[in-house]
XYZ file of N, CA and C in Angstrom:
519
model
N 0.833 -1.196 0.000
C 0.000 0.000 0.000
C 0.873 1.253 0.000
N 1.897 1.243 0.861
C 2.780 2.403 0.970
C 3.497 2.650 -0.358
N 3.987 1.595 -0.981
C 4.686 1.744 -2.264
C 3.742 2.283 -3.333
N 2.500 1.778 -3.357
C 1.513 2.276 -4.323
C 1.220 3.748 -4.080
N 1.054 4.132 -2.824
C 0.764 5.523 -2.480
C 1.910 6.438 -2.904
N 3.149 6.017 -2.632
C 4.303 6.832 -3.026
C 4.391 6.975 -4.540
N 4.114 5.893 -5.252
C 4.140 5.954 -6.717
C 3.045 6.888 -7.230
N 1.869 6.841 -6.635
C 0.797 7.751 -7.038
C 1.191 9.198 -6.777
N 1.866 9.451 -5.672
C 2.329 10.804 -5.363
C 3.348 11.263 -6.407
N 4.269 10.372 -6.801
C 5.258 10.725 -7.831
C 4.557 11.058 -9.149
N 3.567 10.241 -9.527
C 2.842 10.492 -10.775
C 2.087 11.817 -10.691
N 1.456 12.091 -9.546
C 0.738 13.356 -9.385
C 1.700 14.533 -9.457
N 2.867 14.393 -8.889
C 3.861 15.458 -8.934
C 4.286 15.728 -10.374
N 4.540 14.645 -11.133
C 4.888 14.815 -12.553
C 3.730 15.472 -13.301
N 2.506 15.071 -12.977
C 1.337 15.635 -13.636
C 1.225 17.126 -13.371
N 1.452 17.530 -12.137
C 1.421 18.957 -11.796
C 2.478 19.708 -12.596
N 3.675 19.139 -12.677
C 4.735 19.769 -13.476
C 4.311 19.889 -14.934
N 3.650 18.839 -15.442
C 3.231 18.861 -16.838
C 2.119 19.870 -17.074
N 1.228 20.037 -16.106
C 0.194 21.059 -16.257
C 0.807 22.448 -16.318
N 1.877 22.647 -15.584
C 2.574 23.938 -15.652
C 3.099 24.177 -17.071
N 3.515 23.111 -17.702
C 4.086 23.202 -19.046
C 3.100 22.722 -20.114
N 1.821 22.765 -19.808
C 0.787 22.170 -20.654
C 0.907 22.625 -22.102
N 1.135 21.661 -22.965
C 1.196 21.845 -24.412
C 2.269 22.825 -24.881
N 3.335 22.946 -24.136
C 4.465 23.740 -24.614
C 5.183 22.950 -25.702
N 5.659 23.617 -26.732
C 6.300 22.904 -27.833
C 7.645 22.290 -27.475
N 8.245 22.667 -26.356
C 9.567 22.152 -26.012
C 9.513 20.851 -25.207
N 8.327 20.235 -25.082
C 8.245 18.985 -24.341
C 9.019 17.898 -25.087
N 9.564 16.969 -24.326
C 10.410 15.922 -24.874
C 9.554 14.797 -25.466
N 9.416 14.788 -26.771
C 8.705 13.716 -27.448
C 9.684 12.575 -27.713
N 9.184 11.370 -27.607
C 10.043 10.205 -27.806
C 9.215 9.038 -28.319
N 9.900 8.062 -28.814
C 9.273 6.805 -29.228
C 9.239 5.915 -27.982
N 8.078 5.306 -27.690
C 7.934 4.517 -26.465
C 6.943 3.378 -26.670
N 7.101 2.287 -25.900
C 6.135 1.186 -25.976
C 4.826 1.590 -25.287
N 3.749 1.617 -26.036
C 2.456 2.090 -25.541
C 1.930 1.195 -24.422
N 2.191 -0.088 -24.500
C 1.700 -1.019 -23.473
C 2.203 -0.628 -22.087
N 3.387 -0.066 -22.022
C 3.941 0.355 -20.731
C 3.037 1.393 -20.057
N 2.484 2.318 -20.836
C 1.590 3.344 -20.292
C 0.272 2.713 -19.824
N -0.246 1.751 -20.575
C -1.478 1.070 -20.172
C -1.261 0.311 -18.870
N -0.144 -0.392 -18.785
C 0.151 -1.160 -17.568
C 0.310 -0.236 -16.363
N 0.978 0.898 -16.562
C 1.174 1.836 -15.457
C -0.157 2.423 -14.998
N -1.012 2.795 -15.940
C -2.309 3.374 -15.581
C -3.152 2.360 -14.799
N -3.173 1.118 -15.241
C -3.943 0.079 -14.534
C -3.389 -0.120 -13.136
N -2.080 -0.169 -13.029
C -1.454 -0.372 -11.718
C -1.750 0.787 -10.769
N -1.684 2.015 -11.284
C -1.875 3.178 -10.428
C -3.292 3.298 -9.877
N -4.261 2.809 -10.610
C -5.627 2.953 -10.098
C -6.208 1.632 -9.592
N -5.401 0.595 -9.489
C -5.907 -0.719 -9.078
C -6.503 -0.705 -7.673
N -5.919 0.027 -6.739
C -6.456 0.054 -5.371
C -7.846 0.686 -5.355
N -8.057 1.741 -6.130
C -9.373 2.381 -6.190
C -10.421 1.438 -6.786
N -10.014 0.663 -7.772
C -10.941 -0.286 -8.389
C -11.278 -1.410 -7.418
N -10.269 -1.934 -6.747
C -10.508 -3.001 -5.758
C -11.455 -2.525 -4.668
N -11.227 -1.309 -4.189
C -12.049 -0.736 -3.116
C -13.524 -0.665 -3.524
N -13.784 -0.444 -4.806
C -15.159 -0.330 -5.301
C -15.677 -1.640 -5.910
N -14.902 -2.701 -5.749
C -15.271 -4.028 -6.270
C -15.516 -3.994 -7.780
N -14.578 -3.376 -8.461
C -14.616 -3.297 -9.917
C -13.384 -4.035 -10.442
N -13.621 -4.971 -11.335
C -12.550 -5.760 -11.927
C -11.951 -4.979 -13.098
N -10.626 -4.902 -13.128
C -9.922 -4.290 -14.249
C -9.376 -5.410 -15.125
N -9.516 -5.225 -16.413
C -8.949 -6.188 -17.353
C -8.102 -5.416 -18.361
N -6.903 -5.907 -18.598
C -5.992 -5.278 -19.547
C -5.774 -6.246 -20.702
N -6.055 -5.801 -21.904
C -5.871 -6.626 -23.108
C -4.826 -5.987 -23.998
N -3.728 -6.710 -24.165
C -2.619 -6.222 -24.985
C -2.393 -7.176 -26.148
N -1.891 -6.666 -27.276
C -1.601 -7.551 -28.407
C -0.461 -8.510 -28.065
N -0.490 -9.662 -28.684
C 0.583 -10.640 -28.499
C 1.853 -10.125 -29.160
N 2.978 -10.532 -28.627
C 4.261 -10.147 -29.205
C 4.745 -8.810 -28.689
N 5.582 -8.186 -29.485
C 6.193 -6.919 -29.092
C 5.135 -5.822 -28.999
N 5.307 -4.962 -28.028
C 4.374 -3.845 -27.842
C 4.543 -2.841 -28.970
N 3.438 -2.411 -29.564
C 3.552 -1.349 -30.559
C 4.040 -0.063 -29.891
N 4.766 0.716 -30.663
C 5.319 1.953 -30.125
C 4.523 3.156 -30.610
N 4.522 4.181 -29.776
C 3.919 5.452 -30.122
C 4.986 6.519 -30.076
N 4.622 7.706 -30.481
C 5.544 8.824 -30.441
C 4.846 9.990 -29.765
N 5.472 10.504 -28.724
C 4.904 11.617 -27.986
C 5.514 11.662 -26.607
N 4.767 12.170 -25.650
C 5.204 12.254 -24.264
C 4.486 11.136 -23.507
N 5.206 10.090 -23.099
C 4.557 8.931 -22.473
C 3.684 9.284 -21.269
N 4.135 10.215 -20.443
C 3.354 10.559 -19.251
C 2.024 11.218 -19.629
N 1.956 11.867 -20.789
C 0.688 12.439 -21.233
C -0.300 11.338 -21.597
N 0.205 10.258 -22.194
C -0.684 9.138 -22.502
C -1.159 8.482 -21.210
N -0.261 8.299 -20.261
C -0.650 7.712 -18.978
C -1.699 8.582 -18.300
N -1.515 9.897 -18.307
C -2.486 10.814 -17.700
C -3.836 10.710 -18.400
N -3.825 10.617 -19.710
C -5.062 10.462 -20.468
C -5.778 9.185 -20.061
N -5.024 8.092 -19.972
C -5.612 6.814 -19.593
C -6.165 6.850 -18.172
N -5.452 7.518 -17.272
C -5.951 7.638 -15.899
C -7.278 8.388 -15.865
N -7.419 9.423 -16.671
C -8.693 10.158 -16.735
C -9.810 9.272 -17.276
N -9.508 8.526 -18.329
C -10.523 7.643 -18.914
C -10.906 6.522 -17.960
N -9.911 5.955 -17.280
C -10.199 4.890 -16.309
C -11.003 5.432 -15.126
N -10.693 6.638 -14.683
C -11.449 7.232 -13.579
C -12.903 7.450 -13.983
N -13.120 7.893 -15.209
C -14.490 8.083 -15.687
C -15.232 6.754 -15.759
N -14.557 5.719 -16.244
C -15.177 4.392 -16.317
C -15.459 3.849 -14.919
N -14.529 4.055 -14.000
C -14.712 3.624 -12.611
C -15.929 4.310 -12.004
N -16.018 5.618 -12.179
C -17.128 6.372 -11.608
C -18.456 5.977 -12.248
N -18.457 5.761 -13.554
C -19.693 5.363 -14.234
C -20.180 4.018 -13.725
N -19.259 3.100 -13.509
C -19.631 1.775 -13.015
C -20.134 1.855 -11.578
N -19.439 2.593 -10.742
C -19.857 2.747 -9.349
C -21.186 3.492 -9.259
N -21.359 4.567 -10.046
C -22.611 5.329 -10.039
C -23.780 4.478 -10.519
N -23.514 3.619 -11.490
C -24.557 2.742 -12.008
C -25.115 1.858 -10.899
N -24.230 1.327 -10.071
C -24.667 0.493 -8.943
C -25.532 1.284 -7.973
N -25.150 2.520 -7.712
C -25.894 3.359 -6.777
C -27.304 3.624 -7.302
N -27.419 3.936 -8.587
C -28.717 4.264 -9.185
C -29.627 3.059 -9.344
N -29.042 1.869 -9.511
C -29.857 0.698 -9.816
C -29.966 -0.282 -8.665
N -29.476 0.098 -7.510
C -29.584 -0.788 -6.360
C -28.662 -1.987 -6.415
N -27.481 -1.833 -7.020
C -26.487 -2.894 -6.990
C -26.184 -3.551 -8.317
N -26.776 -3.091 -9.411
C -26.505 -3.674 -10.712
C -25.550 -2.757 -11.469
N -24.514 -3.230 -12.096
C -24.099 -4.628 -12.156
C -23.480 -5.064 -10.826
N -23.705 -6.327 -10.506
C -23.166 -6.848 -9.249
C -21.647 -6.780 -9.250
N -21.060 -7.178 -10.381
C -19.604 -7.078 -10.518
C -19.295 -6.021 -11.563
N -18.673 -4.933 -11.129
C -18.260 -3.912 -12.084
C -17.072 -4.415 -12.881
N -16.982 -3.989 -14.124
C -15.882 -4.413 -14.979
C -15.474 -3.258 -15.884
N -14.166 -3.013 -15.933
C -13.593 -2.018 -16.835
C -12.487 -2.710 -17.614
N -12.536 -2.579 -18.928
C -11.554 -3.216 -19.806
C -10.767 -2.126 -20.530
N -9.447 -2.220 -20.457
C -8.540 -1.334 -21.183
C -7.831 -2.201 -22.216
N -7.973 -1.842 -23.492
C -7.426 -2.686 -24.558
C -6.609 -1.852 -25.541
N -5.591 -2.486 -26.090
C -4.726 -1.888 -27.099
C -4.740 -2.777 -28.330
N -4.955 -2.178 -29.488
C -4.915 -2.921 -30.747
C -4.025 -2.165 -31.729
N -3.185 -2.919 -32.415
C -2.301 -2.353 -33.426
C -3.032 -2.415 -34.760
N -3.267 -1.259 -35.363
C -3.971 -1.191 -36.638
C -3.063 -0.645 -37.741
N -1.824 -1.101 -37.719
C -0.867 -0.673 -38.741
C -0.287 0.685 -38.421
N -0.714 1.699 -39.159
C -0.207 3.059 -38.957
C -0.787 3.723 -37.711
N -1.849 3.188 -37.182
C -2.528 3.781 -36.026
C -2.666 2.737 -34.923
N -2.803 3.212 -33.702
C -3.095 2.348 -32.566
C -4.488 2.695 -32.067
N -5.209 1.685 -31.614
C -6.540 1.898 -31.056
C -6.511 1.488 -29.596
N -6.836 2.436 -28.729
C -6.931 2.163 -27.296
C -8.396 2.343 -26.924
N -8.969 1.324 -26.298
C -10.365 1.421 -25.883
C -10.473 1.212 -24.383
N -11.381 1.952 -23.793
C -11.742 1.786 -22.397
C -13.244 1.513 -22.403
N -13.642 0.366 -21.891
C -15.069 0.046 -21.848
C -15.441 -0.387 -20.435
N -16.696 -0.154 -20.083
C -17.164 -0.512 -18.751
C -18.597 -1.020 -18.842
N -19.070 -1.606 -17.762
C -20.448 -2.076 -17.744
C -21.326 -1.175 -16.869
N -20.994 0.107 -16.872
C -21.817 1.105 -16.187
C -23.041 1.430 -17.016
N -23.817 2.386 -16.551
C -25.101 2.694 -17.195
C -24.983 3.604 -18.408
N -23.802 4.100 -18.710
C -23.615 4.926 -19.897
C -23.758 6.408 -19.617
N -23.548 7.180 -20.651
C -23.608 8.643 -20.568
C -25.038 9.064 -20.871
N -25.611 9.924 -20.031
C -26.970 10.394 -20.316
C -27.046 11.018 -21.711
N -28.125 10.739 -22.409
C -28.261 11.173 -23.801
C -28.064 12.675 -23.979
N -28.574 13.463 -23.046
C -28.477 14.919 -23.183
C -27.049 15.441 -23.020
N -26.110 14.611 -22.547
C -24.729 15.043 -22.368
C -23.762 14.417 -23.372
N -24.239 13.520 -24.193
C -23.332 12.775 -25.084
C -22.557 13.660 -26.047
N -23.175 14.701 -26.560
C -22.482 15.568 -27.524
C -21.488 16.508 -26.859
N -21.575 16.653 -25.532
C -20.748 17.635 -24.830
C -19.760 17.007 -23.860
N -19.676 15.692 -23.823
C -18.911 15.009 -22.775
C -17.427 15.388 -22.757
N -16.868 15.811 -23.893
C -15.458 16.209 -23.943
C -15.267 17.724 -23.824
N -16.345 18.451 -23.581
C -16.253 19.903 -23.397
C -15.778 20.214 -21.978
N -15.121 21.363 -21.792
C -14.671 21.715 -20.431
C -15.858 21.982 -19.506
N -15.699 21.589 -18.267
C -16.648 21.816 -17.175
C -17.966 21.072 -17.337
N -17.993 20.044 -18.174
C -19.182 19.192 -18.300
C -18.900 17.923 -17.525
N -19.753 17.637 -16.553
C -19.586 16.445 -15.728
C -20.843 15.602 -15.809
N -20.663 14.299 -15.924
C -21.809 13.390 -15.931
C -22.147 12.921 -14.524
N -21.354 13.320 -13.557
C -21.576 12.907 -12.173
C -22.805 13.604 -11.615
N -23.750 12.819 -11.130
C -24.981 13.388 -10.586
C -24.708 14.278 -9.385
N -23.749 13.881 -8.555
C -23.464 14.680 -7.361
C -22.530 15.850 -7.669
N -22.118 15.977 -8.954
C -21.248 17.056 -9.418
C -19.922 17.126 -8.677
N -19.437 15.967 -8.205
C -18.134 15.956 -7.542
C -16.995 16.018 -8.557
N -17.305 15.812 -9.833
C -16.277 15.913 -10.857
C -16.087 17.359 -11.281
N -14.882 17.673 -11.743
C -14.587 19.042 -12.183
C -15.046 19.279 -13.611
N -15.254 18.206 -14.367
C -15.603 18.369 -15.762
C -14.412 18.687 -16.634
N -13.203 18.444 -16.128
C -11.998 18.734 -16.906
C -11.267 17.487 -17.368
N -11.502 16.351 -16.740
C -10.749 15.139 -17.063
C -10.855 14.723 -18.515
N -12.068 14.614 -19.035
C -12.246 14.189 -20.425
C -11.842 15.282 -21.405
N -12.016 16.531 -21.015
C -11.572 17.645 -21.847
C -10.047 17.607 -22.019
N -9.340 17.435 -20.914
C -7.877 17.365 -20.969
C -7.438 16.121 -21.740
N -8.131 15.003 -21.533
C -7.815 13.776 -22.281
C -7.928 14.031 -23.782
N -9.012 14.678 -24.198
C -9.188 14.968 -25.627
C -8.073 15.881 -26.134
N -7.752 16.916 -25.366
C -6.710 17.848 -25.779
C -5.367 17.138 -25.939
N -5.026 16.274 -24.990
C -3.757 15.541 -25.069
C -3.734 14.576 -26.248
N -4.822 13.867 -26.469
C -4.872 12.915 -27.582
C -4.732 13.648 -28.913
N -5.465 14.736 -29.071
C -5.457 15.455 -30.351
C -4.159 16.232 -30.568
N -3.723 16.982 -29.556
C -2.535 17.827 -29.723
C -1.233 17.076 -29.532
N -1.202 16.196 -28.534
C 0.040 15.510 -28.211
C 0.341 14.308 -29.080
N -0.722 13.673 -29.604
C -0.510 12.429 -30.348
C -1.123 12.455 -31.752
N -1.796 13.530 -32.108
C -2.403 13.606 -33.432
C -3.502 12.587 -33.624
N -4.152 12.217 -32.531
C -5.194 11.195 -32.589
C -6.589 11.783 -32.445
N -7.534 10.906 -32.316
C -8.920 11.291 -32.084
C -9.439 10.525 -30.890
N -10.473 11.060 -30.272
C -11.084 10.402 -29.132
C -12.590 10.480 -29.320
N -13.281 9.410 -28.980
C -14.729 9.382 -29.141
C -15.324 8.458 -28.080
N -16.636 8.436 -28.018
C -17.320 7.567 -27.060
C -18.561 6.975 -27.708
N -19.022 5.905 -27.133
C -20.302 5.324 -27.502
C -21.083 5.113 -26.223
N -22.392 5.101 -26.356
C -23.257 4.955 -25.171
C -23.093 3.554 -24.603
């Protein structure tokens, strides 16, 4: 527990430093194995998932990990935001439905599609309310009923994916 907590503190410290330098052109871009970022994100939030009785599943391609180009910690931060949203959606779903799904499940998967990589985060929560689906990546939009979310996590995730990696981000209900 102590080692996990210290590692989370180190990641948060790096994240704070990166927010100070958010999207500056002088950031150190590099070629890196993408699976490493997925594994780190799953590891960093595993205690929170266990506490909420949500199973995490990581699906990686067989063989060598495909590589990406960018700032690895930005990808990890993006994944942490997406996993947190999936965790909250699954936990909130149980609260609204009186315990369904009995076992929460969040799956993080990586697929190599040649020139592009596809990373998916899926959960068995109740989904995004229809009236918020078009705005879910906008700043200050939160799907949390109790409004405990800042509404910045998915916005920052989209910004990092688009600006830092030249990718796209989308969701399905």
